[in-house]
Short mmCIF file of C-alpha atoms and ligand atoms in Angstrom, two decimals:
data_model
loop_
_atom_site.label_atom_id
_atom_site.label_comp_id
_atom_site.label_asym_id
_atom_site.label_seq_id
_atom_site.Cartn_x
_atom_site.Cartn_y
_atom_site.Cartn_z
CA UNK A 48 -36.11 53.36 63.27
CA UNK A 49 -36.70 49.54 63.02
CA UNK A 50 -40.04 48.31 62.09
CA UNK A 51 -41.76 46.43 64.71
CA UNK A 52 -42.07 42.92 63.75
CA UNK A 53 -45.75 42.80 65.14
CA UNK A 54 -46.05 45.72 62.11
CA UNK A 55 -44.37 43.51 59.67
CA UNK A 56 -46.33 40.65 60.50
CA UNK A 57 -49.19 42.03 59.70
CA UNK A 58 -48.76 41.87 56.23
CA UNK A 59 -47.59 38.53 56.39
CA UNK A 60 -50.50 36.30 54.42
CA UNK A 61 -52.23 33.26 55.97
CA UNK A 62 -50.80 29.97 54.94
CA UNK A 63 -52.69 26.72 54.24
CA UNK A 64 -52.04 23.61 56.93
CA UNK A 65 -49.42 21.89 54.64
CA UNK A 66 -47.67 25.31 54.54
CA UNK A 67 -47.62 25.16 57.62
CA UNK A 68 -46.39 21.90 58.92
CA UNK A 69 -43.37 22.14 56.46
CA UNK A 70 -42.71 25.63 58.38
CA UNK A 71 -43.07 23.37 61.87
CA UNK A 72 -40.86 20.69 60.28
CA UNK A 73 -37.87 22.76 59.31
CA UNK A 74 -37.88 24.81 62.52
CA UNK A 75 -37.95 21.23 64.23
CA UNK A 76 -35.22 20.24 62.04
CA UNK A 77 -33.05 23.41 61.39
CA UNK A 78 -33.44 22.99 57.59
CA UNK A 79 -32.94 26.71 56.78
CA UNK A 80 -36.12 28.06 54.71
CA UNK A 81 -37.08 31.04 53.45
CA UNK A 82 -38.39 33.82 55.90
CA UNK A 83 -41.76 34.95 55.57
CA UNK A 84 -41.34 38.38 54.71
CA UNK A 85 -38.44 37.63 52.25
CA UNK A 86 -40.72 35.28 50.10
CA UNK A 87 -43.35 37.74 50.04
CA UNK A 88 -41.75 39.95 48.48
CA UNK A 89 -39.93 37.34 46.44
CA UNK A 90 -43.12 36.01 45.54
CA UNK A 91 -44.89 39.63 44.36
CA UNK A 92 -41.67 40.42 42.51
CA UNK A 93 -42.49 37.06 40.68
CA UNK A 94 -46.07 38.01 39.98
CA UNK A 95 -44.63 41.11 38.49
CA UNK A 96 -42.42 39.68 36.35
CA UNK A 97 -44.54 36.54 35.81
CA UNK A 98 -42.46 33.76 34.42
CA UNK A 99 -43.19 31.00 32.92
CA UNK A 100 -40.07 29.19 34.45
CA UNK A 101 -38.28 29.28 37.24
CA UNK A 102 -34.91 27.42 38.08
CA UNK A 103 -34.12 27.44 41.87
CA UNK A 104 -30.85 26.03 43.34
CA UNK A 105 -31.57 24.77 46.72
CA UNK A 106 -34.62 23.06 47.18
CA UNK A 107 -34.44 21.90 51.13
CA UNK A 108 -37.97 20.21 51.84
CA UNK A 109 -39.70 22.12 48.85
CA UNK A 110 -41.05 25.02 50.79
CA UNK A 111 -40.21 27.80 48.68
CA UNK A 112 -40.67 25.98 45.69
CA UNK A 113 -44.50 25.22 46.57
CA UNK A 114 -44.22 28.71 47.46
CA UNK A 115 -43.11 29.88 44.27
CA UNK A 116 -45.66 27.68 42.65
CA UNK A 117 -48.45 28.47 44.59
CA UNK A 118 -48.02 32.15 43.31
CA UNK A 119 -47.50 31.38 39.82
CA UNK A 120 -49.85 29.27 39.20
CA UNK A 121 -48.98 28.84 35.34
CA UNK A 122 -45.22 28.72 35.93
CA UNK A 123 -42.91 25.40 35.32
CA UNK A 124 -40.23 25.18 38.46
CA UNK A 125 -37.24 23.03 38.54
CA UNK A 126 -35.09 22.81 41.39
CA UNK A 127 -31.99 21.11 42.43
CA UNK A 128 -30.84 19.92 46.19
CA UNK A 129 -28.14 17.44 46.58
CA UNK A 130 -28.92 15.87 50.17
CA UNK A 131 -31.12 13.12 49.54
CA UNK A 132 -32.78 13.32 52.67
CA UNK A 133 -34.37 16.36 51.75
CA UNK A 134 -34.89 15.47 48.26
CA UNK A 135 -37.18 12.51 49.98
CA UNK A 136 -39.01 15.14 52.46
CA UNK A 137 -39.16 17.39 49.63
CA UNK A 138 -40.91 15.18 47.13
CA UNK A 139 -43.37 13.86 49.86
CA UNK A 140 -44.54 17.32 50.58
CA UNK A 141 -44.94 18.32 47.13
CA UNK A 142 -46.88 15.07 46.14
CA UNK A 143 -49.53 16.39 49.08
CA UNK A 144 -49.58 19.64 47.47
CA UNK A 145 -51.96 20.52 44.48
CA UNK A 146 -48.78 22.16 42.57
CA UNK A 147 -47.14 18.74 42.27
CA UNK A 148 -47.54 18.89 38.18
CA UNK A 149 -45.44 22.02 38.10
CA UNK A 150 -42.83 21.13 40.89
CA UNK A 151 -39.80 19.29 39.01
CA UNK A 152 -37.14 18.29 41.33
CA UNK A 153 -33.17 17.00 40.30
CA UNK A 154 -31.25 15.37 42.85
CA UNK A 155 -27.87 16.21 42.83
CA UNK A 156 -25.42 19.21 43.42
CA UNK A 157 -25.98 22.07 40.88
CA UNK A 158 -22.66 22.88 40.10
CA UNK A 159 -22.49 18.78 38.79
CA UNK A 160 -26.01 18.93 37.32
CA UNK A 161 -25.41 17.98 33.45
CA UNK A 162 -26.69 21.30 31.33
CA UNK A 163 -28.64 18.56 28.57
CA UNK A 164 -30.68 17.90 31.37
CA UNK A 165 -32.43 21.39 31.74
CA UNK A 166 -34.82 23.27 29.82
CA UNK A 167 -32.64 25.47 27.40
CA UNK A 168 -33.87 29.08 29.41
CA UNK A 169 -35.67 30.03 32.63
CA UNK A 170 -36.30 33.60 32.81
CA UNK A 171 -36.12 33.14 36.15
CA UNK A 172 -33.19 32.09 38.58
CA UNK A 173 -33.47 31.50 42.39
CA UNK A 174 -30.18 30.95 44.13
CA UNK A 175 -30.90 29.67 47.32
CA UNK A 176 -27.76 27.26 47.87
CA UNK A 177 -24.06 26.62 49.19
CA UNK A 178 -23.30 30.52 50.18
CA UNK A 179 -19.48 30.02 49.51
CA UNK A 180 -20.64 29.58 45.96
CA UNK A 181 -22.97 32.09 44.68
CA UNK A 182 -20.50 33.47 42.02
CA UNK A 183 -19.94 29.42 40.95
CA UNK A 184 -24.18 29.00 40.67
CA UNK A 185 -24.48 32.37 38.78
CA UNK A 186 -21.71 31.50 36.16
CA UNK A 187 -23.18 28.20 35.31
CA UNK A 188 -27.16 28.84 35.46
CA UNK A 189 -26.79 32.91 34.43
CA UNK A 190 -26.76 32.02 30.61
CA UNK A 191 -29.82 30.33 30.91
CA UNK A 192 -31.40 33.45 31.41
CA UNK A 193 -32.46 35.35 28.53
CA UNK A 194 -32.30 39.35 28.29
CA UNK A 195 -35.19 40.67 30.67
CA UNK A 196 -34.67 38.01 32.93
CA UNK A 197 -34.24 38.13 36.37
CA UNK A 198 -31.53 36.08 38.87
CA UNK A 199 -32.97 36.72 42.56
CA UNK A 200 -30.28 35.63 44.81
CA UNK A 201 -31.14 34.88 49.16
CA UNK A 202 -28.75 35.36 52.18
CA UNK A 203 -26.92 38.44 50.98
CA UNK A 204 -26.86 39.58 54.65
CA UNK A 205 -25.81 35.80 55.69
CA UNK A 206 -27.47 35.62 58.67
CA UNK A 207 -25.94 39.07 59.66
CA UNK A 208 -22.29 37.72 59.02
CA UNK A 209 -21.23 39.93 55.89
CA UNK A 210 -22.49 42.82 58.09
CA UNK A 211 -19.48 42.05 60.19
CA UNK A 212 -15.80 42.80 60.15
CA UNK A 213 -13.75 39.86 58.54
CA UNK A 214 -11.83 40.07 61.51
CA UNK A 215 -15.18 39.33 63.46
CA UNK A 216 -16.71 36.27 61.62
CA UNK A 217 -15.84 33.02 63.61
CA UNK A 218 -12.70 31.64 61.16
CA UNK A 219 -14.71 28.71 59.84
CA UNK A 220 -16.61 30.97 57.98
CA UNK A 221 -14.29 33.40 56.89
CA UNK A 222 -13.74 32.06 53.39
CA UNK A 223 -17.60 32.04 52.86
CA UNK A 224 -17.78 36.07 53.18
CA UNK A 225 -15.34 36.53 51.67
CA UNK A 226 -16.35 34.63 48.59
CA UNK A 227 -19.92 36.27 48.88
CA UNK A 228 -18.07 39.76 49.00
CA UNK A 229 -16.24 39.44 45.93
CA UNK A 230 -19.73 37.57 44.23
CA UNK A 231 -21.22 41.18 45.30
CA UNK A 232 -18.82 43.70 43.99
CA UNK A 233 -18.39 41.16 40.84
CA UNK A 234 -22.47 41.63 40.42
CA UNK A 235 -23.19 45.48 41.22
CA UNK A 236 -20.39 46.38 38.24
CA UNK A 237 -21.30 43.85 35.78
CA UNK A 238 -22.18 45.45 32.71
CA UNK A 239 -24.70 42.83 31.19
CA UNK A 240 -26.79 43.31 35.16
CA UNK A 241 -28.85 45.98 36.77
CA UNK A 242 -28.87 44.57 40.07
CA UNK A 243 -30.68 46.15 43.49
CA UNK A 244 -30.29 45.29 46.98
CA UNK A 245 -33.86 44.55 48.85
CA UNK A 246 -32.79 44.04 52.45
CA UNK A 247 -35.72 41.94 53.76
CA UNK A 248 -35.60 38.41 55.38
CA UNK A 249 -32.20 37.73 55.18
CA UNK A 250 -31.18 40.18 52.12
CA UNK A 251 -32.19 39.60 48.76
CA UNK A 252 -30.17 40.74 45.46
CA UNK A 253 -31.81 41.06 42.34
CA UNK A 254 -30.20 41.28 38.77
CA UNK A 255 -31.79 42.09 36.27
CA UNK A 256 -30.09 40.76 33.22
CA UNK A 257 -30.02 43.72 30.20
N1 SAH B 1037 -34.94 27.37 49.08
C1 SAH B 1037 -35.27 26.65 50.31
C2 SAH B 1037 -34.13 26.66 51.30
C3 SAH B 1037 -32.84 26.13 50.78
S1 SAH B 1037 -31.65 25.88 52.07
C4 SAH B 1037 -36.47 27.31 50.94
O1 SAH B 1037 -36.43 28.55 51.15
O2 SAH B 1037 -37.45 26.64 51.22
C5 SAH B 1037 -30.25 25.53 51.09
C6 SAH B 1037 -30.25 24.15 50.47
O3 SAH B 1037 -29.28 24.15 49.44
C7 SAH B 1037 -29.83 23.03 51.44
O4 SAH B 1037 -30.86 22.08 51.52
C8 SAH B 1037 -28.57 22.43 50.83
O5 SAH B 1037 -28.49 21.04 50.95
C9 SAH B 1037 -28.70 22.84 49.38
N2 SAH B 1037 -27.44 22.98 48.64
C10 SAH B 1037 -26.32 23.61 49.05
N3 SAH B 1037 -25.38 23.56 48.10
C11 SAH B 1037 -25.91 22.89 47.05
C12 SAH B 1037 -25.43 22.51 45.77
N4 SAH B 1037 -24.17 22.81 45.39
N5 SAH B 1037 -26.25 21.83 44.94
C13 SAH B 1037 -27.51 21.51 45.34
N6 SAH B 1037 -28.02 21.84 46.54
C14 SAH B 1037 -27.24 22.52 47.39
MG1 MG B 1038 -32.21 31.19 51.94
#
């Protein structure tokens, strides 16, 4: 039986008013952020695991980042979005935001993003980008993350797509599941990863690096 989203929303935590109007603004604007009950539990898995930085590939306006921040209060975050737009939005909204010392954010596309730039480790990795290219992100960020580290990874359900029969997906998009699919298998047998599927917001895979 489903839950009842009434239930679920009921253990959905109050957000302050900036919170909130970046939730307004990328509704108005389609700018595809988080779910609620996917960065909760995102967010208590960090507390958990409580590290001291994060990298996350796909910043949009900065809501999960603040998120993330906002959490982990002692925690360094770096992310990287390549449409400048949002970079601008982004940066705005985390210069209103009392985490704005611990917010760093790189313009650019991640899979161009010069290595000599980052911090040498993160012990933790949110992909949150481009989902043709998940297996592409975890290549080039993965060694980053030492032993004990964790890579949390959003949009394994794809907005209900990899659900579907190939044959089903609109064509366009075809390549993207398929890429995704292979990322997945790839993952679940890698020897160096104990990885678990949460299936909340919109799917969330978590390796744990060994
Ligand atoms: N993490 C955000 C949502 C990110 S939406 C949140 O929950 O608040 C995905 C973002 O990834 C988009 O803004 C898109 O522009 C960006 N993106 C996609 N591919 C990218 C790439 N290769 N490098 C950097 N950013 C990328
Ligand atoms: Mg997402």
């Amino acid at each position: 039986m489903e839950l009842s989203d009434a239930y679920i929303a009921s253990f959905i935590s109050e957000r302050d008013e900036l919170l909130v109007e970046m939730e307004n603004f990328a509704k108005q604007h389609h700018v595809p952020i988080m779910q609620l009950a996917g960065i909760e539990s995102l967010n208590q898995l960090l507390r958990i695991q409580k590290p001291k930085a994060i990298l996350e590939i796909g910043t949009a306006i900065g809501y999960s980042a603040l998120r993330m921040a906002k959490a982990l209060p002692d925690c360094q975050i770096v992310t990287i979005e390549r449409d400048e737009s949002r970079v601008q939005y982004a940066k705005e909204f985390i210069a209103r935001s009392e985490a704005a010392n611990s917010i760093q954010i790189i313009e650019g596309d991640a899979l161009e993003v010069e290595m000599e730039k980052l911090p040498t480790t993160f012990d933790a990795v949110f992909i949150d980008a481009a989902k043709g290219q998940y297996m592409k992100f975890f290549e080039k960020y993965s060694p980053l993350v030492p032993s004990g580290g964790v890579l949390y990874i959003d949009n394994m359900y794809m907005h209900g797509l990899s659900n579907l029969d190939i044959k089903e997906v609109p064509r366009r998009k075809r390549t993207m599941i398929r890429n995704l699919k292979t990322f997945s298998d790839w993952i679940m047998s890698h020897p160096d990863y104990t990885s678990a599927f949460f299936p909340v917001g919109d799917g969330l895979l978590i390796c744990l690096k060994r």
